[in-house]
């Protein structure tokens, strides 16, 4: 039977799985299985050729029992309500697992940014924010960048919200440029957070990072930064890939030269001194650490048994299917789940929001020190929970996160 890859149904399954270990009140489980609010808006946008097109945007808000909703906005032609709902739910649990005072939200606009000019992108950004302005705000829901949105788009969105309010509202969005309230360190935060939890997982396994081999699928923002950070710790990055294919060098890749090659050619392929390999082959290399940092559903029931890495650190969201997770756990692979492994990004987004509210800004060192404290603490809690219940780290991460949210729901008297 084909695996179920509907993200909304997957997250509901993950909630039910963790609920069993918490003896969760069925009413709380019922609350958590659905988002609290999903708003769909349509808005007209004047295109460069003089025509007007109507775009559709979505904002889903899952749960705000422990704080305002938080989560990115993606611009993509395949955005669906189910996908946005699922991503909002994962954000609740991602914030919960690292102990941030936030609930989960997510947004999307159905559009193809590759076909849009800068002017059209700006008008879409402003039109979408006008549509959802009534339900966002620094105390209510704080969006951020996601697939195909960036710091410039956050600046336009923050500006549009500020314009509608009649006063500067830097705290409404995170992932902004530094000059308008962005945080130092945000660009490397996801990779840095991922590396902090890899350090702790390696300690638990008695794996010496000095000389440990690494393969990274998705040599983009998170993947390329993770490569540099692991290299600094003495690891040997032997393979990386992007949408055009992968490269391999048993002796380790020369990362500075690779970064320049990628910048010049826009791909890692054809890097001098490396052998080509496919994305599928990369996942099955005999390495110590595998970092999926590209797309969802890469490790599936079909290839999971051939994964040889001792640690799989999910920098990407949803790279491993539920069935593959089960196979990896049975084979003794340590999978650091996405809601923990890539939570460095939202943690530094939280730091950005705190700095905006205080109007006082930290150095990059302060940001990383605080991030390290958060990530080490979250890993320790998830690891201890996995030992206590004899479950994989993913189920343990959901147990930690759901318990936090459930306690808040209970103590507030919502259920
Ligand atoms: P990015 O766009 O910078 O990089 C993605 C990389 O994946 C690119 O190099 C792209 O070529 C590659 N890729 C695309 N299709 C591929 C395929 N079929 N096989 C192999 N590689 C492929 O994005 P990013 O910001 O680095 O995000 C990567 C993942 O990390 C995503 O799943 C994202 O949701 C997740 N994530 C990112 C952040 C963040 O702060 N950047 C935070 C949390 C989670």
mmCIF file with all atom_site columns, N, CA and C in Angstrom, residues 97-150:
data_model
loop_
_atom_site.group_PDB
_atom_site.id
_atom_site.type_symbol
_atom_site.label_atom_id
_atom_site.label_alt_id
_atom_site.label_comp_id
_atom_site.label_asym_id
_atom_site.label_entity_id
_atom_site.label_seq_id
_atom_site.pdbx_PDB_ins_code
_atom_site.Cartn_x
_atom_site.Cartn_y
_atom_site.Cartn_z
_atom_site.occupancy
_atom_site.B_iso_or_equiv
_atom_site.pdbx_formal_charge
_atom_site.auth_seq_id
_atom_site.auth_comp_id
_atom_site.auth_asym_id
_atom_site.auth_atom_id
_atom_site.pdbx_PDB_model_num
ATOM 1   N N  . UNK A 1 97  ? 8.642  22.474 21.840  1.00 0.00 ? 97  UNK A N  1
ATOM 2   C CA . UNK A 1 97  ? 9.757  21.589 22.185  1.00 0.00 ? 97  UNK A CA 1
ATOM 3   C C  . UNK A 1 97  ? 10.972 22.397 22.642  1.00 0.00 ? 97  UNK A C  1
ATOM 4   N N  . UNK A 1 98  ? 11.159 23.598 22.092  1.00 0.00 ? 98  UNK A N  1
ATOM 5   C CA . UNK A 1 98  ? 12.291 24.409 22.553  1.00 0.00 ? 98  UNK A CA 1
ATOM 6   C C  . UNK A 1 98  ? 11.866 25.443 23.610  1.00 0.00 ? 98  UNK A C  1
ATOM 7   N N  . UNK A 1 99  ? 10.626 25.342 24.071  1.00 0.00 ? 99  UNK A N  1
ATOM 8   C CA . UNK A 1 99  ? 10.184 26.170 25.185  1.00 0.00 ? 99  UNK A CA 1
ATOM 9   C C  . UNK A 1 99  ? 10.009 27.643 24.865  1.00 0.00 ? 99  UNK A C  1
ATOM 10  N N  . UNK A 1 100 ? 9.642  27.975 23.624  1.00 0.00 ? 100 UNK A N  1
ATOM 11  C CA . UNK A 1 100 ? 9.397  29.385 23.295  1.00 0.00 ? 100 UNK A CA 1
ATOM 12  C C  . UNK A 1 100 ? 7.967  29.750 23.688  1.00 0.00 ? 100 UNK A C  1
ATOM 13  N N  . UNK A 1 101 ? 7.733  30.998 24.111  1.00 0.00 ? 101 UNK A N  1
ATOM 14  C CA . UNK A 1 101 ? 6.376  31.390 24.518  1.00 0.00 ? 101 UNK A CA 1
ATOM 15  C C  . UNK A 1 101 ? 5.493  31.735 23.318  1.00 0.00 ? 101 UNK A C  1
ATOM 16  N N  . UNK A 1 102 ? 5.352  30.785 22.418  1.00 0.00 ? 102 UNK A N  1
ATOM 17  C CA . UNK A 1 102 ? 4.603  30.982 21.172  1.00 0.00 ? 102 UNK A CA 1
ATOM 18  C C  . UNK A 1 102 ? 3.731  29.777 20.878  1.00 0.00 ? 102 UNK A C  1
ATOM 19  N N  . UNK A 1 103 ? 2.671  30.031 20.131  1.00 0.00 ? 103 UNK A N  1
ATOM 20  C CA . UNK A 1 103 ? 1.916  28.955 19.514  1.00 0.00 ? 103 UNK A CA 1
ATOM 21  C C  . UNK A 1 103 ? 2.303  28.884 18.038  1.00 0.00 ? 103 UNK A C  1
ATOM 22  N N  . UNK A 1 104 ? 1.536  28.107 17.260  1.00 0.00 ? 104 UNK A N  1
ATOM 23  C CA . UNK A 1 104 ? 1.935  27.897 15.873  1.00 0.00 ? 104 UNK A CA 1
ATOM 24  C C  . UNK A 1 104 ? 1.009  28.549 14.869  1.00 0.00 ? 104 UNK A C  1
ATOM 25  N N  . UNK A 1 105 ? 1.604  29.128 13.846  1.00 0.00 ? 105 UNK A N  1
ATOM 26  C CA . UNK A 1 105 ? 0.839  29.684 12.729  1.00 0.00 ? 105 UNK A CA 1
ATOM 27  C C  . UNK A 1 105 ? 1.599  29.437 11.437  1.00 0.00 ? 105 UNK A C  1
ATOM 28  N N  . UNK A 1 106 ? 0.957  29.618 10.331  1.00 0.00 ? 106 UNK A N  1
ATOM 29  C CA . UNK A 1 106 ? 1.655  29.506 9.036   1.00 0.00 ? 106 UNK A CA 1
ATOM 30  C C  . UNK A 1 106 ? 0.816  30.209 7.990   1.00 0.00 ? 106 UNK A C  1
ATOM 31  N N  . UNK A 1 107 ? 1.479  30.710 6.962   1.00 0.00 ? 107 UNK A N  1
ATOM 32  C CA . UNK A 1 107 ? 0.745  31.391 5.905   1.00 0.00 ? 107 UNK A CA 1
ATOM 33  C C  . UNK A 1 107 ? 1.262  31.005 4.537   1.00 0.00 ? 107 UNK A C  1
ATOM 34  N N  . UNK A 1 108 ? 0.441  31.287 3.533   1.00 0.00 ? 108 UNK A N  1
ATOM 35  C CA . UNK A 1 108 ? 0.891  31.003 2.179   1.00 0.00 ? 108 UNK A CA 1
ATOM 36  C C  . UNK A 1 108 ? 0.115  31.846 1.184   1.00 0.00 ? 108 UNK A C  1
ATOM 37  N N  . UNK A 1 109 ? 0.770  32.150 0.074   1.00 0.00 ? 109 UNK A N  1
ATOM 38  C CA . UNK A 1 109 ? 0.098  32.802 -1.040  1.00 0.00 ? 109 UNK A CA 1
ATOM 39  C C  . UNK A 1 109 ? 0.326  31.924 -2.264  1.00 0.00 ? 109 UNK A C  1
ATOM 40  N N  . UNK A 1 110 ? -0.756 31.616 -2.970  1.00 0.00 ? 110 UNK A N  1
ATOM 41  C CA . UNK A 1 110 ? -0.631 30.774 -4.164  1.00 0.00 ? 110 UNK A CA 1
ATOM 42  C C  . UNK A 1 110 ? -0.127 31.651 -5.313  1.00 0.00 ? 110 UNK A C  1
ATOM 43  N N  . UNK A 1 111 ? 1.158  31.510 -5.619  1.00 0.00 ? 111 UNK A N  1
ATOM 44  C CA . UNK A 1 111 ? 1.749  32.301 -6.703  1.00 0.00 ? 111 UNK A CA 1
ATOM 45  C C  . UNK A 1 111 ? 3.078  31.667 -7.080  1.00 0.00 ? 111 UNK A C  1
ATOM 46  N N  . UNK A 1 112 ? 3.606  32.040 -8.239  1.00 0.00 ? 112 UNK A N  1
ATOM 47  C CA . UNK A 1 112 ? 4.907  31.517 -8.649  1.00 0.00 ? 112 UNK A CA 1
ATOM 48  C C  . UNK A 1 112 ? 5.924  32.656 -8.707  1.00 0.00 ? 112 UNK A C  1
ATOM 49  N N  . UNK A 1 113 ? 6.693  32.834 -7.622  1.00 0.00 ? 113 UNK A N  1
ATOM 50  C CA . UNK A 1 113 ? 7.606  33.985 -7.544  1.00 0.00 ? 113 UNK A CA 1
ATOM 51  C C  . UNK A 1 113 ? 8.611  34.020 -8.693  1.00 0.00 ? 113 UNK A C  1
ATOM 52  N N  . UNK A 1 114 ? 8.908  32.849 -9.302  1.00 0.00 ? 114 UNK A N  1
ATOM 53  C CA . UNK A 1 114 ? 9.884  32.838 -10.401 1.00 0.00 ? 114 UNK A CA 1
ATOM 54  C C  . UNK A 1 114 ? 9.366  33.607 -11.613 1.00 0.00 ? 114 UNK A C  1
ATOM 55  N N  . UNK A 1 115 ? 8.024  33.795 -11.675 1.00 0.00 ? 115 UNK A N  1
ATOM 56  C CA . UNK A 1 115 ? 7.448  34.503 -12.835 1.00 0.00 ? 115 UNK A CA 1
ATOM 57  C C  . UNK A 1 115 ? 7.055  35.937 -12.494 1.00 0.00 ? 115 UNK A C  1
ATOM 58  N N  . UNK A 1 116 ? 7.436  36.420 -11.300 1.00 0.00 ? 116 UNK A N  1
ATOM 59  C CA . UNK A 1 116 ? 6.962  37.739 -10.860 1.00 0.00 ? 116 UNK A CA 1
ATOM 60  C C  . UNK A 1 116 ? 8.115  38.737 -10.782 1.00 0.00 ? 116 UNK A C  1
ATOM 61  N N  . UNK A 1 117 ? 7.824  39.988 -11.117 1.00 0.00 ? 117 UNK A N  1
ATOM 62  C CA . UNK A 1 117 ? 8.849  41.034 -10.985 1.00 0.00 ? 117 UNK A CA 1
ATOM 63  C C  . UNK A 1 117 ? 8.915  41.464 -9.520  1.00 0.00 ? 117 UNK A C  1
ATOM 64  N N  . UNK A 1 118 ? 9.938  42.255 -9.171  1.00 0.00 ? 118 UNK A N  1
ATOM 65  C CA . UNK A 1 118 ? 10.052 42.764 -7.791  1.00 0.00 ? 118 UNK A CA 1
ATOM 66  C C  . UNK A 1 118 ? 8.824  43.599 -7.424  1.00 0.00 ? 118 UNK A C  1
ATOM 67  N N  . UNK A 1 119 ? 8.378  44.423 -8.383  1.00 0.00 ? 119 UNK A N  1
ATOM 68  C CA . UNK A 1 119 ? 7.217  45.283 -8.127  1.00 0.00 ? 119 UNK A CA 1
ATOM 69  C C  . UNK A 1 119 ? 5.968  44.441 -7.858  1.00 0.00 ? 119 UNK A C  1
ATOM 70  N N  . UNK A 1 120 ? 5.791  43.378 -8.651  1.00 0.00 ? 120 UNK A N  1
ATOM 71  C CA . UNK A 1 120 ? 4.619  42.505 -8.452  1.00 0.00 ? 120 UNK A CA 1
ATOM 72  C C  . UNK A 1 120 ? 4.705  41.787 -7.108  1.00 0.00 ? 120 UNK A C  1
ATOM 73  N N  . UNK A 1 121 ? 5.920  41.343 -6.758  1.00 0.00 ? 121 UNK A N  1
ATOM 74  C CA . UNK A 1 121 ? 6.097  40.673 -5.458  1.00 0.00 ? 121 UNK A CA 1
ATOM 75  C C  . UNK A 1 121 ? 5.747  41.620 -4.304  1.00 0.00 ? 121 UNK A C  1
ATOM 76  N N  . UNK A 1 122 ? 6.183  42.869 -4.447  1.00 0.00 ? 122 UNK A N  1
ATOM 77  C CA . UNK A 1 122 ? 5.886  43.842 -3.388  1.00 0.00 ? 122 UNK A CA 1
ATOM 78  C C  . UNK A 1 122 ? 4.377  44.059 -3.269  1.00 0.00 ? 122 UNK A C  1
ATOM 79  N N  . UNK A 1 123 ? 3.686  44.180 -4.399  1.00 0.00 ? 123 UNK A N  1
ATOM 80  C CA . UNK A 1 123 ? 2.235  44.440 -4.346  1.00 0.00 ? 123 UNK A CA 1
ATOM 81  C C  . UNK A 1 123 ? 1.488  43.217 -3.798  1.00 0.00 ? 123 UNK A C  1
ATOM 82  N N  . UNK A 1 124 ? 1.979  42.010 -4.113  1.00 0.00 ? 124 UNK A N  1
ATOM 83  C CA . UNK A 1 124 ? 1.361  40.798 -3.550  1.00 0.00 ? 124 UNK A CA 1
ATOM 84  C C  . UNK A 1 124 ? 1.568  40.778 -2.030  1.00 0.00 ? 124 UNK A C  1
ATOM 85  N N  . UNK A 1 125 ? 2.802  41.104 -1.602  1.00 0.00 ? 125 UNK A N  1
ATOM 86  C CA . UNK A 1 125 ? 3.114  41.100 -0.167  1.00 0.00 ? 125 UNK A CA 1
ATOM 87  C C  . UNK A 1 125 ? 2.196  42.067 0.577   1.00 0.00 ? 125 UNK A C  1
ATOM 88  N N  . UNK A 1 126 ? 2.035  43.245 0.018   1.00 0.00 ? 126 UNK A N  1
ATOM 89  C CA . UNK A 1 126 ? 1.202  44.260 0.688   1.00 0.00 ? 126 UNK A CA 1
ATOM 90  C C  . UNK A 1 126 ? -0.280 43.862 0.654   1.00 0.00 ? 126 UNK A C  1
ATOM 91  N N  . UNK A 1 127 ? -0.726 43.315 -0.480  1.00 0.00 ? 127 UNK A N  1
ATOM 92  C CA . UNK A 1 127 ? -2.137 42.912 -0.598  1.00 0.00 ? 127 UNK A CA 1
ATOM 93  C C  . UNK A 1 127 ? -2.476 41.799 0.388   1.00 0.00 ? 127 UNK A C  1
ATOM 94  N N  . UNK A 1 128 ? -1.564 40.861 0.531   1.00 0.00 ? 128 UNK A N  1
ATOM 95  C CA . UNK A 1 128 ? -1.793 39.742 1.460   1.00 0.00 ? 128 UNK A CA 1
ATOM 96  C C  . UNK A 1 128 ? -1.878 40.254 2.902   1.00 0.00 ? 128 UNK A C  1
ATOM 97  N N  . UNK A 1 129 ? -0.937 41.144 3.276   1.00 0.00 ? 129 UNK A N  1
ATOM 98  C CA . UNK A 1 129 ? -0.934 41.657 4.656   1.00 0.00 ? 129 UNK A CA 1
ATOM 99  C C  . UNK A 1 129 ? -2.196 42.459 4.923   1.00 0.00 ? 129 UNK A C  1
ATOM 100 N N  . UNK A 1 130 ? -2.642 43.241 3.958   1.00 0.00 ? 130 UNK A N  1
ATOM 101 C CA . UNK A 1 130 ? -3.883 44.003 4.157   1.00 0.00 ? 130 UNK A CA 1
ATOM 102 C C  . UNK A 1 130 ? -5.033 43.021 4.429   1.00 0.00 ? 130 UNK A C  1
ATOM 103 N N  . UNK A 1 131 ? -5.011 41.894 3.703   1.00 0.00 ? 131 UNK A N  1
ATOM 104 C CA . UNK A 1 131 ? -6.075 40.898 3.869   1.00 0.00 ? 131 UNK A CA 1
ATOM 105 C C  . UNK A 1 131 ? -6.083 40.228 5.243   1.00 0.00 ? 131 UNK A C  1
ATOM 106 N N  . UNK A 1 132 ? -4.877 40.007 5.799   1.00 0.00 ? 132 UNK A N  1
ATOM 107 C CA . UNK A 1 132 ? -4.837 39.264 7.076   1.00 0.00 ? 132 UNK A CA 1
ATOM 108 C C  . UNK A 1 132 ? -4.534 40.179 8.278   1.00 0.00 ? 132 UNK A C  1
ATOM 109 N N  . UNK A 1 133 ? -4.465 41.501 8.032   1.00 0.00 ? 133 UNK A N  1
ATOM 110 C CA . UNK A 1 133 ? -4.025 42.437 9.088   1.00 0.00 ? 133 UNK A CA 1
ATOM 111 C C  . UNK A 1 133 ? -4.851 42.307 10.374  1.00 0.00 ? 133 UNK A C  1
ATOM 112 N N  . UNK A 1 134 ? -6.134 41.996 10.216  1.00 0.00 ? 134 UNK A N  1
ATOM 113 C CA . UNK A 1 134 ? -7.005 41.955 11.407  1.00 0.00 ? 134 UNK A CA 1
ATOM 114 C C  . UNK A 1 134 ? -6.615 40.843 12.366  1.00 0.00 ? 134 UNK A C  1
ATOM 115 N N  . UNK A 1 135 ? -5.912 39.822 11.887  1.00 0.00 ? 135 UNK A N  1
ATOM 116 C CA . UNK A 1 135 ? -5.618 38.695 12.783  1.00 0.00 ? 135 UNK A CA 1
ATOM 117 C C  . UNK A 1 135 ? -4.129 38.542 13.111  1.00 0.00 ? 135 UNK A C  1
ATOM 118 N N  . UNK A 1 136 ? -3.280 39.473 12.631  1.00 0.00 ? 136 UNK A N  1
ATOM 119 C CA . UNK A 1 136 ? -1.860 39.400 13.013  1.00 0.00 ? 136 UNK A CA 1
ATOM 120 C C  . UNK A 1 136 ? -1.498 40.605 13.879  1.00 0.00 ? 136 UNK A C  1
ATOM 121 N N  . UNK A 1 137 ? -0.272 40.628 14.392  1.00 0.00 ? 137 UNK A N  1
ATOM 122 C CA . UNK A 1 137 ? 0.190  41.744 15.220  1.00 0.00 ? 137 UNK A CA 1
ATOM 123 C C  . UNK A 1 137 ? 1.224  41.233 16.209  1.00 0.00 ? 137 UNK A C  1
ATOM 124 N N  . UNK A 1 138 ? 2.053  42.127 16.769  1.00 0.00 ? 138 UNK A N  1
ATOM 125 C CA . UNK A 1 138 ? 3.139  41.692 17.656  1.00 0.00 ? 138 UNK A CA 1
ATOM 126 C C  . UNK A 1 138 ? 2.675  40.895 18.876  1.00 0.00 ? 138 UNK A C  1
ATOM 127 N N  . UNK A 1 139 ? 1.413  41.088 19.296  1.00 0.00 ? 139 UNK A N  1
ATOM 128 C CA . UNK A 1 139 ? 0.915  40.328 20.453  1.00 0.00 ? 139 UNK A CA 1
ATOM 129 C C  . UNK A 1 139 ? 0.011  39.186 20.017  1.00 0.00 ? 139 UNK A C  1
ATOM 130 N N  . UNK A 1 140 ? -0.226 39.053 18.716  1.00 0.00 ? 140 UNK A N  1
ATOM 131 C CA . UNK A 1 140 ? -1.263 38.131 18.272  1.00 0.00 ? 140 UNK A CA 1
ATOM 132 C C  . UNK A 1 140 ? -0.726 37.036 17.352  1.00 0.00 ? 140 UNK A C  1
ATOM 133 N N  . UNK A 1 141 ? -0.006 37.410 16.341  1.00 0.00 ? 141 UNK A N  1
ATOM 134 C CA . UNK A 1 141 ? 0.506  36.444 15.358  1.00 0.00 ? 141 UNK A CA 1
ATOM 135 C C  . UNK A 1 141 ? 1.659  37.129 14.620  1.00 0.00 ? 141 UNK A C  1
ATOM 136 N N  . UNK A 1 142 ? 2.834  36.475 14.659  1.00 0.00 ? 142 UNK A N  1
ATOM 137 C CA . UNK A 1 142 ? 4.059  37.096 14.134  1.00 0.00 ? 142 UNK A CA 1
ATOM 138 C C  . UNK A 1 142 ? 4.621  36.231 13.006  1.00 0.00 ? 142 UNK A C  1
ATOM 139 N N  . UNK A 1 143 ? 4.336  36.578 11.756  1.00 0.00 ? 143 UNK A N  1
ATOM 140 C CA . UNK A 1 143 ? 4.870  35.786 10.638  1.00 0.00 ? 143 UNK A CA 1
ATOM 141 C C  . UNK A 1 143 ? 6.370  35.981 10.415  1.00 0.00 ? 143 UNK A C  1
ATOM 142 N N  . UNK A 1 144 ? 6.933  35.162 9.503   1.00 0.00 ? 144 UNK A N  1
ATOM 143 C CA . UNK A 1 144 ? 8.371  35.136 9.218   1.00 0.00 ? 144 UNK A CA 1
ATOM 144 C C  . UNK A 1 144 ? 8.557  34.607 7.796   1.00 0.00 ? 144 UNK A C  1
ATOM 145 N N  . UNK A 1 145 ? 9.795  34.561 7.298   1.00 0.00 ? 145 UNK A N  1
ATOM 146 C CA . UNK A 1 145 ? 9.994  34.012 5.947   1.00 0.00 ? 145 UNK A CA 1
ATOM 147 C C  . UNK A 1 145 ? 9.858  32.489 5.911   1.00 0.00 ? 145 UNK A C  1
ATOM 148 N N  . UNK A 1 146 ? 9.526  31.977 4.754   1.00 0.00 ? 146 UNK A N  1
ATOM 149 C CA . UNK A 1 146 ? 9.514  30.527 4.518   1.00 0.00 ? 146 UNK A CA 1
ATOM 150 C C  . UNK A 1 146 ? 9.891  30.349 3.044   1.00 0.00 ? 146 UNK A C  1
ATOM 151 N N  . UNK A 1 147 ? 9.460  29.264 2.436   1.00 0.00 ? 147 UNK A N  1
ATOM 152 C CA . UNK A 1 147 ? 9.854  28.973 1.058   1.00 0.00 ? 147 UNK A CA 1
ATOM 153 C C  . UNK A 1 147 ? 9.545  30.173 0.129   1.00 0.00 ? 147 UNK A C  1
ATOM 154 N N  . UNK A 1 148 ? 10.564 30.629 -0.596  1.00 0.00 ? 148 UNK A N  1
ATOM 155 C CA . UNK A 1 148 ? 10.466 31.726 -1.571  1.00 0.00 ? 148 UNK A CA 1
ATOM 156 C C  . UNK A 1 148 ? 9.990  33.065 -1.001  1.00 0.00 ? 148 UNK A C  1
ATOM 157 N N  . UNK A 1 149 ? 10.156 33.268 0.305   1.00 0.00 ? 149 UNK A N  1
ATOM 158 C CA . UNK A 1 149 ? 10.000 34.626 0.846   1.00 0.00 ? 149 UNK A CA 1
ATOM 159 C C  . UNK A 1 149 ? 11.306 34.944 1.567   1.00 0.00 ? 149 UNK A C  1
ATOM 160 N N  . UNK A 1 150 ? 11.622 36.219 1.718   1.00 0.00 ? 150 UNK A N  1
ATOM 161 C CA . UNK A 1 150 ? 12.936 36.586 2.253   1.00 0.00 ? 150 UNK A CA 1
ATOM 162 C C  . UNK A 1 150 ? 12.843 37.869 3.063   1.00 0.00 ? 150 UNK A C  1
#
